[in-house]
mmCIF file of C-alpha atoms in Angstrom:
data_model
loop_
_atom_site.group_PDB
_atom_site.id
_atom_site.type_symbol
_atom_site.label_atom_id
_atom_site.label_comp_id
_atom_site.label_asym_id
_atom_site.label_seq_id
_atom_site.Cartn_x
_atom_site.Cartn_y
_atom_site.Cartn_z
ATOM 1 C CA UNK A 281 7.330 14.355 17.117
ATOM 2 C CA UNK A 282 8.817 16.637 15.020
ATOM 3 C CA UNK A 283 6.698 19.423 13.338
ATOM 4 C CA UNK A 284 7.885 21.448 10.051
ATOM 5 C CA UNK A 285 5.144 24.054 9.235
ATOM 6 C CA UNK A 286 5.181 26.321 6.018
ATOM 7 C CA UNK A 287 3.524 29.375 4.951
ATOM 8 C CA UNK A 288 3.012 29.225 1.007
ATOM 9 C CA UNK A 289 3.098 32.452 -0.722
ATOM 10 C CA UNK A 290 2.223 33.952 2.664
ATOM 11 C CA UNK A 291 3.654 36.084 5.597
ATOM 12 C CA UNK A 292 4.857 33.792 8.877
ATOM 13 C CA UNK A 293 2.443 34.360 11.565
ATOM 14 C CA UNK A 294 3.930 33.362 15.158
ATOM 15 C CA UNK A 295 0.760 33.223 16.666
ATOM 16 C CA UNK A 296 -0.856 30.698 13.822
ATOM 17 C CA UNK A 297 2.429 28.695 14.248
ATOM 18 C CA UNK A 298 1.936 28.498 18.146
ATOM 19 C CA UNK A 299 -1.962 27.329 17.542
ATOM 20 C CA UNK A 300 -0.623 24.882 15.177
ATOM 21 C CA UNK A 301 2.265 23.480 17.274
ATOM 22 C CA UNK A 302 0.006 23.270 20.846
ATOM 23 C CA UNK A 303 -3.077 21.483 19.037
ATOM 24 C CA UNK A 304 -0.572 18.931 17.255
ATOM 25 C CA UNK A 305 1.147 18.348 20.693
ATOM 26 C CA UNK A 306 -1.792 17.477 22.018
ATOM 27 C CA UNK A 307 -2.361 14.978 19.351
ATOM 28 C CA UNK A 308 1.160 13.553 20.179
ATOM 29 C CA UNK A 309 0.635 13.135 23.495
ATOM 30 C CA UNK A 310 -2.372 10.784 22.546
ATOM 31 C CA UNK A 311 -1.015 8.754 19.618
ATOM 32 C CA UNK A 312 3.117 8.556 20.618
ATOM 33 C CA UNK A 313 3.708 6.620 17.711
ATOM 34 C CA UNK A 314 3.964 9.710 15.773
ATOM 35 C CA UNK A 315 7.172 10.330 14.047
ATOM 36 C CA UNK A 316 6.493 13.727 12.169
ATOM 37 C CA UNK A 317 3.699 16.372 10.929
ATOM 38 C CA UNK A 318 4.475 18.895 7.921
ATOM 39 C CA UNK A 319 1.905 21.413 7.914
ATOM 40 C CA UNK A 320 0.939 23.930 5.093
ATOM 41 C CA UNK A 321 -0.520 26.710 4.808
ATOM 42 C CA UNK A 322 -1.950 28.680 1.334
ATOM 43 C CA UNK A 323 -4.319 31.085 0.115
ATOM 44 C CA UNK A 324 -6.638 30.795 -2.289
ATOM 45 C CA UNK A 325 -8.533 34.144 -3.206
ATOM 46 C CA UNK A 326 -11.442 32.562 -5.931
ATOM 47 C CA UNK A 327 -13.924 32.452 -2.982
ATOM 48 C CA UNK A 328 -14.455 35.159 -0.418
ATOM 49 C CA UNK A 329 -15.927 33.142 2.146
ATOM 50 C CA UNK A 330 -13.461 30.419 2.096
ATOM 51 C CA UNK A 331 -10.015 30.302 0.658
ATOM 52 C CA UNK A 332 -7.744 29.449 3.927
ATOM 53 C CA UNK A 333 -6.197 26.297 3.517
ATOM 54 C CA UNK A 334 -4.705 24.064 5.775
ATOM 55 C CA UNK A 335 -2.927 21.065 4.494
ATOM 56 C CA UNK A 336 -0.879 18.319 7.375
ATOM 57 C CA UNK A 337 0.785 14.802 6.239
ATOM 58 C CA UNK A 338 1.802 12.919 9.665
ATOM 59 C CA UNK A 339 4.495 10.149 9.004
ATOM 60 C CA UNK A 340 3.651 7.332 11.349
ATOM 61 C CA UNK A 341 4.249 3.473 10.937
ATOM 62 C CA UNK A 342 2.621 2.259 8.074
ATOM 63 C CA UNK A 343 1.613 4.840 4.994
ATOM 64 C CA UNK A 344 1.535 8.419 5.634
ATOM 65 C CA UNK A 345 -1.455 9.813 6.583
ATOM 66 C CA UNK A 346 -2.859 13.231 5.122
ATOM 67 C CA UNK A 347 -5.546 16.149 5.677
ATOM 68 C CA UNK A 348 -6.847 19.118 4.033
ATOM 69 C CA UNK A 349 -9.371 21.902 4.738
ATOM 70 C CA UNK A 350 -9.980 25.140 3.883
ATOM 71 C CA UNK A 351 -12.433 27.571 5.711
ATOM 72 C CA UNK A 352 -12.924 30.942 5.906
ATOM 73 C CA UNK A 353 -9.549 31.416 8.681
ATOM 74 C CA UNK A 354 -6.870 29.227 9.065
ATOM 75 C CA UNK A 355 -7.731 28.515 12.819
ATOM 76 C CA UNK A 356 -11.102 27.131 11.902
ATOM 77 C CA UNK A 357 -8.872 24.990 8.841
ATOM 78 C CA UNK A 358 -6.627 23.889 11.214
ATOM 79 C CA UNK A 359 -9.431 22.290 13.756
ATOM 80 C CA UNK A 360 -10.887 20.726 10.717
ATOM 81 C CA UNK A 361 -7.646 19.469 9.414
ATOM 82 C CA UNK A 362 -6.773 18.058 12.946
ATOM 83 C CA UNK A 363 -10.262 16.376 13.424
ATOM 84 C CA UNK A 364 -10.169 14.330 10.066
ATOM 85 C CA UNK A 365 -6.635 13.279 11.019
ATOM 86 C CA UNK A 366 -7.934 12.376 14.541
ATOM 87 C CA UNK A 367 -10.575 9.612 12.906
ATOM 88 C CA UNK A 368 -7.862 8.553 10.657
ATOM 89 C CA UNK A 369 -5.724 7.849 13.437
ATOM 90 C CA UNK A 370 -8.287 6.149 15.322
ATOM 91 C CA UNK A 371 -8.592 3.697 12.712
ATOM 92 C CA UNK A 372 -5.306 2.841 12.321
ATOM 93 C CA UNK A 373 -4.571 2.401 15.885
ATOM 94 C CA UNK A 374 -7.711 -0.235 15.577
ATOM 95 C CA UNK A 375 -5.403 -2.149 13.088
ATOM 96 C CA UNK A 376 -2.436 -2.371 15.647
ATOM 97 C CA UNK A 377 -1.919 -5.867 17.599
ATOM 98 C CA UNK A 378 -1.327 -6.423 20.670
ATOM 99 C CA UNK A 379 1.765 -8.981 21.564
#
């Protein structure tokens, strides 16, 4: 799986982009059907205790699938982001058959 991430308006952060890369490899590893992730990051600065953002669009077979959270750090978005895509990958490895 290839993964393209993106910092919008924002510095790069190595360490963010490692986090990002390792938890998305892990999600590889369980669905292998996974062509590609594009991950984004933004800022938002209307809320103090939020504003992080977190955005990831997987291409897989079938429609693309897409996430988006925003917490108060982008580590917490990004575990938030990669839990609703878990479920949604769940269900569409229920809709797979078996030949």
């Amino acid at each position: 799986m290839t993964i393209n991430i993106q910092f919008v308006n924002l510095d790069y952060s190595d360490s963010l982009a490692e986090h990002t890369t390792e938890r998305l490899k892990k999600m590889a590893e369980k669905y292998d059907w996974l062509i590609s992730a594009d991950v984004f990051f933004k800022e938002e600065g209307n809320e103090p205790e939020k504003g992080k953002i977190c955005n990831i669009k997987l291409s897989a077979p079938g429609p693309q699938i897409f996430a988006t959270s925003e917490e108060k750090n982008y580590e917490m978005a990004v575990k938030e982001t990669i839990n609703d895509l878990e479920i949604q990958l769940k269900k569409r490895k229920q809709t797979f058959k078996t030949f």
